[in-house]
Structure formats: C-alpha cells, structure tokens
Amino acid sequence: MDKSNTGKLNERFEIVELLRGQHIEIPNFHHLFEQWPEATSVQLDALRTDVDRTLDNQWIESDSPEFSELSLNLPAAQAFRATTVERVRTCLALDHNTPYQRIDATLTEAQNSIIEQFVPVGHALVKHYTLDQRHALMQEIDLFVEMCEVEQRVQLSAHLPSVEAYQRRRMGYVLDVRLPEHVMLNPAMRRLWDETNIIISTQAQNQVDSLIPLLYIAHNQNLQAAVDDAINILRTAVARFDFAAKSLLEEIASDRVVTADLVRFIDSCRYACTANLNW
C-alpha cells in the first residue's frame, strides 16, 4: 500500500513501523486450555474440498470491483447491509422490524448473489427451528451486521480504537443449539457467548487494529507487556467461562434432557476456542 496516498491511515502505519523487528517471548498458553476438549473432525478431507470449492466461487463473486469497493464506500456498504438483513428476515419468515433503516438501493449482481446464498439456509431453519429460535438467531445476525458497520467505520477512521472498543465489537457468536428460552436468556448463557468471543478474538489476527497492537499502545509501546496482558486476558476469560458453565449446569441440573443439550453447547464453545488456537 502506498503510504503517500493513505493519510487517514497514518496511525496504523506508525504502529506497524514501531512493531517491525521487535523480539518478544511468546509463552506456551496451551496449558490454559488443558481441561478443554479438542479434536480433528472425521470429515476433515470432505470439509477441505467443500470449503475450497465454496471459497473459489465466493472469490469470483466478491473479488469484482463493485463488491470489493464496498469496504471504502460506507453509504454503499450500508445499503448492502440493510438489504442483507431484510432478505435474511424474509428467509427466516420473520417480521421486518429491523434495526436498519430501509434503504432503497440497486445492488450489483455479485452483491445480490452473495445475499441469496442464505436462501437455502433460511428455508432449512424455518423447517426445523421454532419461531423463538429463529428470533434468537436473527438477534445474533443483527448484532453481527451492526459490528460489521462499526468495524468498517473503524477501518475508515484516522485513529485506532481502544482495547475496550475493540473487544465490544468482537461480540456476536452463533452456534447451532436447541435450548429452552429460559436457558438462552440466562445471564450465564450470555457470559458463555461473550467469553467465547473474547478468547477467540484475543488470539492473533493479521491486522493492526487487533488486540496485541492495541495493548501495545495501551502499555506505552511495550510489546512484551502487551503480550503478557493478552495472556492474562485469556486466562481470565477461560476462568469466567468455566465458572459460568458450572453455574448454569447446576441451575438446570434437575432436567437431564436440557442438561445434555447444554453440555453439548458448552463443549461446542470450547471446541471453537481450541480449534481457533490450533489453527
């Protein structure tokens, strides 16, 4: 990227230059997850084939200039997000009480193609999920889309976010579960989702406004202190997750069926974290 043409991104370039060539000691933090499950899917080879084929198709569609330019065009991206939310609601057979204002816009063929990929997913969910479950899923999709907007605004901004703002926008994790509403709305359940997101987002990402560079700024440009703090964030998040899981399981212990489903959900969260770590 030509630095002379990116005046708005000077702060990002400055951080990259400060980080370049620095040496740190990265501790082995696998021990934080030694009590958590991890495994390799028996469908790994088939998944690789399916993912490669899907990514190839999406690359052809999303790499077109009119789609890739959305990242730099906030009004166009807002129209795309609003249309996406509206279409997803239709596919889930829900009302159109969307947090996004209705935006009349003509999307390109490539953009519409991306949105329409949700249609078969939506039809399957309507067939097998209850109305409450579809509403819960839609709430998470609304949150995800909202965080995409926040992330785009950050990327277009001249300044990097704080650590707290970064962690807030990383919330929004969806898993395929079938649990009663009183369990899904339990504060401990929200804690499980939030801690899962914190753990996944704490691990390294290939961009400047991710946790380590932001902690580097917060620690007065001390990279080792930033890494050590990130490990402490991981350790604390794992402990909070385990405590919330234990509390929720104790609360519904009398219902064996719900307990079994909840254990599967908790293990799914843990697998997501250890899989991300190993990846």
Short mmCIF file of C-alpha atoms in Angstrom, two decimals:
data_model
loop_
_atom_site.label_atom_id
_atom_site.label_comp_id
_atom_site.label_asym_id
_atom_site.label_seq_id
_atom_site.Cartn_x
_atom_site.Cartn_y
_atom_site.Cartn_z
CA MET A 1 0.00 0.00 0.00
CA ASP A 2 1.33 3.45 -0.95
CA LYS A 3 1.78 5.36 2.28
CA SER A 4 1.66 8.71 0.48
CA ASN A 5 -1.93 8.04 -0.57
CA THR A 6 -3.20 6.92 2.83
CA GLY A 7 -3.11 9.98 5.05
CA LYS A 8 -6.11 8.72 7.02
CA LEU A 9 -4.20 5.57 7.96
CA ASN A 10 -1.04 7.24 9.33
CA GLU A 11 -1.62 5.91 12.84
CA ARG A 12 -1.74 2.35 11.52
CA PHE A 13 1.49 2.80 9.57
CA GLU A 14 3.17 4.27 12.63
CA ILE A 15 2.26 1.23 14.74
CA VAL A 16 3.47 -1.15 12.04
CA GLU A 17 6.81 0.66 11.85
CA LEU A 18 7.18 0.64 15.65
CA LEU A 19 6.43 -3.09 15.82
CA ARG A 20 8.69 -4.06 12.94
CA GLY A 21 11.75 -6.04 14.03
CA GLN A 22 10.83 -6.29 17.70
CA HIS A 23 11.53 -9.51 19.60
CA ILE A 24 9.24 -10.95 22.26
CA GLU A 25 8.86 -14.12 24.28
CA ILE A 26 5.57 -15.83 23.49
CA PRO A 27 4.61 -18.21 26.30
CA ASN A 28 3.01 -21.56 25.61
CA PHE A 29 -0.59 -20.85 26.53
CA HIS A 30 -1.95 -24.26 25.57
CA HIS A 31 -1.92 -25.11 29.27
CA LEU A 32 -4.76 -22.62 29.77
CA PHE A 33 -6.97 -25.00 27.80
CA GLU A 34 -5.61 -28.31 29.05
CA GLN A 35 -9.00 -29.22 30.57
CA TRP A 36 -10.90 -28.25 27.41
CA PRO A 37 -11.72 -30.69 24.60
CA GLU A 38 -10.06 -30.61 21.20
CA ALA A 39 -10.30 -32.95 18.23
CA THR A 40 -9.89 -33.29 14.48
CA SER A 41 -13.10 -33.71 12.53
CA VAL A 42 -13.58 -37.11 10.90
CA GLN A 43 -14.94 -35.16 7.93
CA LEU A 44 -11.76 -33.09 7.56
CA ASP A 45 -10.95 -34.13 3.97
CA ALA A 46 -14.52 -33.59 2.81
CA LEU A 47 -14.63 -30.23 4.58
CA ARG A 48 -11.43 -29.12 2.86
CA THR A 49 -12.93 -29.94 -0.53
CA ASP A 50 -16.22 -28.16 0.25
CA VAL A 51 -14.51 -25.10 1.72
CA ASP A 52 -12.11 -24.78 -1.21
CA ARG A 53 -14.96 -25.03 -3.70
CA THR A 54 -17.10 -22.52 -1.79
CA LEU A 55 -14.25 -20.06 -1.38
CA ASP A 56 -13.37 -20.33 -5.07
CA ASN A 57 -16.96 -19.46 -6.01
CA GLN A 58 -17.19 -16.63 -3.50
CA TRP A 59 -13.81 -15.25 -4.58
CA ILE A 60 -15.02 -14.95 -8.15
CA GLU A 61 -18.14 -13.10 -6.98
CA SER A 62 -16.73 -10.95 -4.18
CA ASP A 63 -13.46 -10.02 -5.90
CA SER A 64 -15.30 -7.98 -8.53
CA PRO A 65 -14.51 -4.24 -8.28
CA GLU A 66 -18.07 -3.24 -7.39
CA PHE A 67 -18.05 -5.61 -4.40
CA SER A 68 -14.53 -5.02 -3.08
CA GLU A 69 -15.08 -1.25 -3.23
CA LEU A 70 -17.80 -1.58 -0.59
CA SER A 71 -15.07 -1.58 2.07
CA LEU A 72 -14.21 2.01 1.11
CA ASN A 73 -17.77 3.20 0.38
CA LEU A 74 -19.76 3.49 3.62
CA PRO A 75 -23.14 4.52 2.08
CA ALA A 76 -22.98 1.62 -0.41
CA ALA A 77 -21.99 -0.77 2.36
CA GLN A 78 -24.89 0.46 4.48
CA ALA A 79 -27.28 -0.30 1.64
CA PHE A 80 -25.78 -3.76 1.26
CA ARG A 81 -26.11 -4.46 4.99
CA ALA A 82 -29.70 -3.19 5.14
CA THR A 83 -30.68 -5.32 2.14
CA THR A 84 -28.93 -8.34 3.65
CA VAL A 85 -30.78 -8.01 6.97
CA GLU A 86 -34.13 -7.59 5.23
CA ARG A 87 -33.56 -10.62 2.98
CA VAL A 88 -32.41 -12.79 5.89
CA ARG A 89 -35.55 -11.86 7.85
CA THR A 90 -37.68 -12.85 4.88
CA CYS A 91 -35.87 -16.19 4.57
CA LEU A 92 -36.42 -16.85 8.27
CA ALA A 93 -40.14 -15.99 7.95
CA LEU A 94 -39.85 -13.14 10.44
CA ASP A 95 -41.35 -9.67 10.53
CA HIS A 96 -39.32 -6.78 9.16
CA ASN A 97 -38.81 -4.89 12.41
CA THR A 98 -35.16 -4.36 11.56
CA PRO A 99 -32.75 -2.01 13.39
CA TYR A 100 -31.56 -0.87 9.96
CA GLN A 101 -33.45 1.91 8.23
CA ARG A 102 -34.95 0.91 4.91
CA ILE A 103 -32.55 1.98 2.14
CA ASP A 104 -33.65 1.96 -1.46
CA ALA A 105 -30.63 0.87 -3.44
CA THR A 106 -29.83 -1.10 -6.54
CA LEU A 107 -27.25 -3.73 -5.73
CA THR A 108 -24.98 -5.31 -8.29
CA GLU A 109 -25.47 -8.87 -9.49
CA ALA A 110 -22.43 -10.00 -7.47
CA GLN A 111 -23.76 -8.39 -4.28
CA ASN A 112 -27.21 -9.91 -4.71
CA SER A 113 -25.62 -13.30 -5.38
CA ILE A 114 -23.82 -13.20 -2.02
CA ILE A 115 -27.05 -12.37 -0.18
CA GLU A 116 -29.06 -15.06 -2.00
CA GLN A 117 -26.68 -17.75 -0.70
CA PHE A 118 -28.61 -17.55 2.57
CA VAL A 119 -31.89 -18.65 0.96
CA PRO A 120 -31.42 -22.45 1.30
CA VAL A 121 -30.07 -21.97 4.83
CA GLY A 122 -33.13 -19.92 5.77
CA HIS A 123 -35.53 -22.48 4.30
CA ALA A 124 -33.90 -25.27 6.32
CA LEU A 125 -34.06 -23.21 9.52
CA VAL A 126 -37.76 -22.43 9.01
CA LYS A 127 -38.40 -26.14 8.59
CA HIS A 128 -36.53 -27.29 11.70
CA TYR A 129 -36.36 -24.32 14.09
CA THR A 130 -39.09 -22.80 16.24
CA LEU A 131 -40.08 -19.15 15.91
CA ASP A 132 -38.28 -18.28 19.16
CA GLN A 133 -35.10 -19.96 17.93
CA ARG A 134 -35.24 -18.07 14.64
CA HIS A 135 -35.74 -14.80 16.52
CA ALA A 136 -32.72 -15.59 18.68
CA LEU A 137 -30.64 -16.32 15.59
CA MET A 138 -31.83 -13.10 13.96
CA GLN A 139 -30.78 -11.11 17.02
CA GLU A 140 -27.26 -12.51 16.65
CA ILE A 141 -27.22 -11.76 12.92
CA ASP A 142 -28.40 -8.19 13.63
CA LEU A 143 -25.56 -7.86 16.13
CA PHE A 144 -23.04 -9.29 13.67
CA VAL A 145 -24.13 -6.87 10.93
CA GLU A 146 -24.03 -3.97 13.38
CA MET A 147 -20.49 -4.91 14.39
CA CYS A 148 -19.51 -5.10 10.70
CA GLU A 149 -20.62 -1.49 10.37
CA VAL A 150 -18.66 -0.50 13.48
CA GLU A 151 -15.59 -2.31 12.16
CA GLN A 152 -15.85 -0.58 8.79
CA ARG A 153 -16.14 2.82 10.44
CA VAL A 154 -13.02 2.00 12.48
CA GLN A 155 -11.14 0.92 9.35
CA LEU A 156 -12.09 4.18 7.61
CA SER A 157 -11.19 6.26 10.64
CA ALA A 158 -7.91 8.10 11.10
CA HIS A 159 -7.49 6.59 14.56
CA LEU A 160 -7.19 3.16 16.12
CA PRO A 161 -9.84 2.08 18.66
CA SER A 162 -9.23 1.46 22.35
CA VAL A 163 -8.84 -2.09 23.65
CA GLU A 164 -12.33 -1.86 25.20
CA ALA A 165 -13.94 -0.69 21.95
CA TYR A 166 -12.18 -3.47 20.04
CA GLN A 167 -13.48 -6.14 22.40
CA ARG A 168 -17.05 -4.77 22.26
CA ARG A 169 -17.16 -5.05 18.50
CA ARG A 170 -15.87 -8.64 18.57
CA MET A 171 -19.06 -9.83 20.30
CA GLY A 172 -21.63 -11.91 18.44
CA TYR A 173 -21.05 -15.62 18.23
CA VAL A 174 -23.72 -18.01 16.88
CA LEU A 175 -23.92 -21.76 17.44
CA ASP A 176 -26.47 -24.37 16.42
CA VAL A 177 -28.23 -25.23 19.68
CA ARG A 178 -31.75 -26.12 20.79
CA LEU A 179 -32.22 -24.94 24.34
CA PRO A 180 -35.32 -23.57 26.12
CA GLU A 181 -35.80 -19.83 26.22
CA HIS A 182 -35.19 -19.54 29.99
CA VAL A 183 -31.74 -21.07 29.46
CA MET A 184 -30.90 -18.99 26.38
CA LEU A 185 -31.87 -15.78 28.22
CA ASN A 186 -29.99 -16.66 31.40
CA PRO A 187 -27.21 -14.12 32.12
CA ALA A 188 -24.75 -17.01 32.47
CA MET A 189 -25.53 -18.03 28.87
CA ARG A 190 -24.68 -14.51 27.68
CA ARG A 191 -21.46 -14.79 29.64
CA LEU A 192 -20.58 -18.04 27.86
CA TRP A 193 -21.05 -16.41 24.46
CA ASP A 194 -19.12 -13.29 25.42
CA GLU A 195 -16.18 -15.18 26.89
CA THR A 196 -16.02 -17.39 23.80
CA ASN A 197 -15.72 -14.28 21.67
CA ILE A 198 -13.08 -12.76 23.94
CA ILE A 199 -10.99 -15.94 23.80
CA ILE A 200 -11.20 -16.21 20.02
CA SER A 201 -10.53 -12.51 19.42
CA THR A 202 -7.60 -12.47 21.87
CA GLN A 203 -5.67 -14.83 19.64
CA ALA A 204 -3.59 -13.24 16.87
CA GLN A 205 -5.14 -11.64 13.81
CA ASN A 206 -3.41 -10.26 10.76
CA GLN A 207 -4.40 -6.62 11.12
CA VAL A 208 -3.20 -3.59 13.03
CA ASP A 209 -6.38 -2.92 15.00
CA SER A 210 -6.36 -6.27 16.77
CA LEU A 211 -5.68 -6.93 20.42
CA ILE A 212 -1.87 -7.12 20.62
CA PRO A 213 -1.17 -3.84 18.75
CA LEU A 214 -3.89 -2.07 20.73
CA LEU A 215 -2.48 -3.37 24.02
CA TYR A 216 0.95 -2.27 22.77
CA ILE A 217 -0.39 1.28 22.60
CA ALA A 218 -2.09 0.96 25.99
CA HIS A 219 1.19 -0.22 27.56
CA ASN A 220 3.20 2.74 26.27
CA GLN A 221 4.72 0.80 23.36
CA ASN A 222 5.93 -2.11 25.48
CA LEU A 223 5.30 -5.15 23.28
CA GLN A 224 6.22 -7.78 25.88
CA ALA A 225 3.81 -6.17 28.35
CA ALA A 226 1.11 -6.27 25.66
CA VAL A 227 1.66 -9.99 25.07
CA ASP A 228 1.69 -10.73 28.79
CA ASP A 229 -1.54 -8.77 29.23
CA ALA A 230 -3.17 -10.69 26.37
CA ILE A 231 -2.28 -13.96 28.10
CA ASN A 232 -3.85 -12.66 31.31
CA ILE A 233 -6.99 -11.71 29.38
CA LEU A 234 -7.12 -15.25 28.01
CA ARG A 235 -6.58 -16.79 31.44
CA THR A 236 -9.31 -14.65 32.99
CA ALA A 237 -11.76 -15.33 30.16
CA VAL A 238 -11.25 -19.09 30.47
CA ALA A 239 -11.89 -18.89 34.24
CA ARG A 240 -15.03 -16.79 33.76
CA PHE A 241 -16.28 -19.20 31.09
CA ASP A 242 -15.75 -22.22 33.35
CA PHE A 243 -17.48 -20.50 36.26
CA ALA A 244 -20.50 -19.52 34.11
CA ALA A 245 -20.71 -23.05 32.67
CA LYS A 246 -20.64 -24.60 36.15
CA SER A 247 -23.27 -22.18 37.48
CA LEU A 248 -25.65 -22.73 34.57
CA LEU A 249 -25.32 -26.52 34.71
CA GLU A 250 -26.05 -26.51 38.44
CA GLU A 251 -29.11 -24.33 37.86
CA ILE A 252 -30.76 -26.76 35.43
CA ALA A 253 -29.34 -30.00 36.86
CA SER A 254 -32.82 -31.43 37.52
CA ASP A 255 -33.64 -31.53 33.78
CA ARG A 256 -31.49 -34.27 32.26
CA VAL A 257 -32.51 -33.57 28.65
CA VAL A 258 -31.73 -29.85 28.83
CA THR A 259 -28.52 -30.60 30.72
CA ALA A 260 -27.33 -32.89 27.93
CA ASP A 261 -28.06 -30.21 25.31
CA LEU A 262 -26.35 -27.56 27.42
CA VAL A 263 -23.25 -29.72 27.81
CA ARG A 264 -23.13 -30.03 24.00
CA PHE A 265 -23.38 -26.26 23.66
CA ILE A 266 -20.63 -25.67 26.23
CA ASP A 267 -18.38 -28.22 24.55
CA SER A 268 -19.09 -26.58 21.15
CA CYS A 269 -17.86 -23.27 22.53
CA ARG A 270 -14.76 -24.91 23.95
CA TYR A 271 -14.06 -26.76 20.72
CA ALA A 272 -14.37 -23.46 18.83
CA CYS A 273 -11.75 -21.90 21.10
CA THR A 274 -9.25 -24.77 20.99
CA ALA A 275 -9.75 -25.18 17.23
CA ASN A 276 -9.03 -21.50 16.70
CA LEU A 277 -5.95 -21.78 18.90
CA ASN A 278 -4.60 -24.79 16.98
CA TRP A 279 -5.42 -23.17 13.63
#
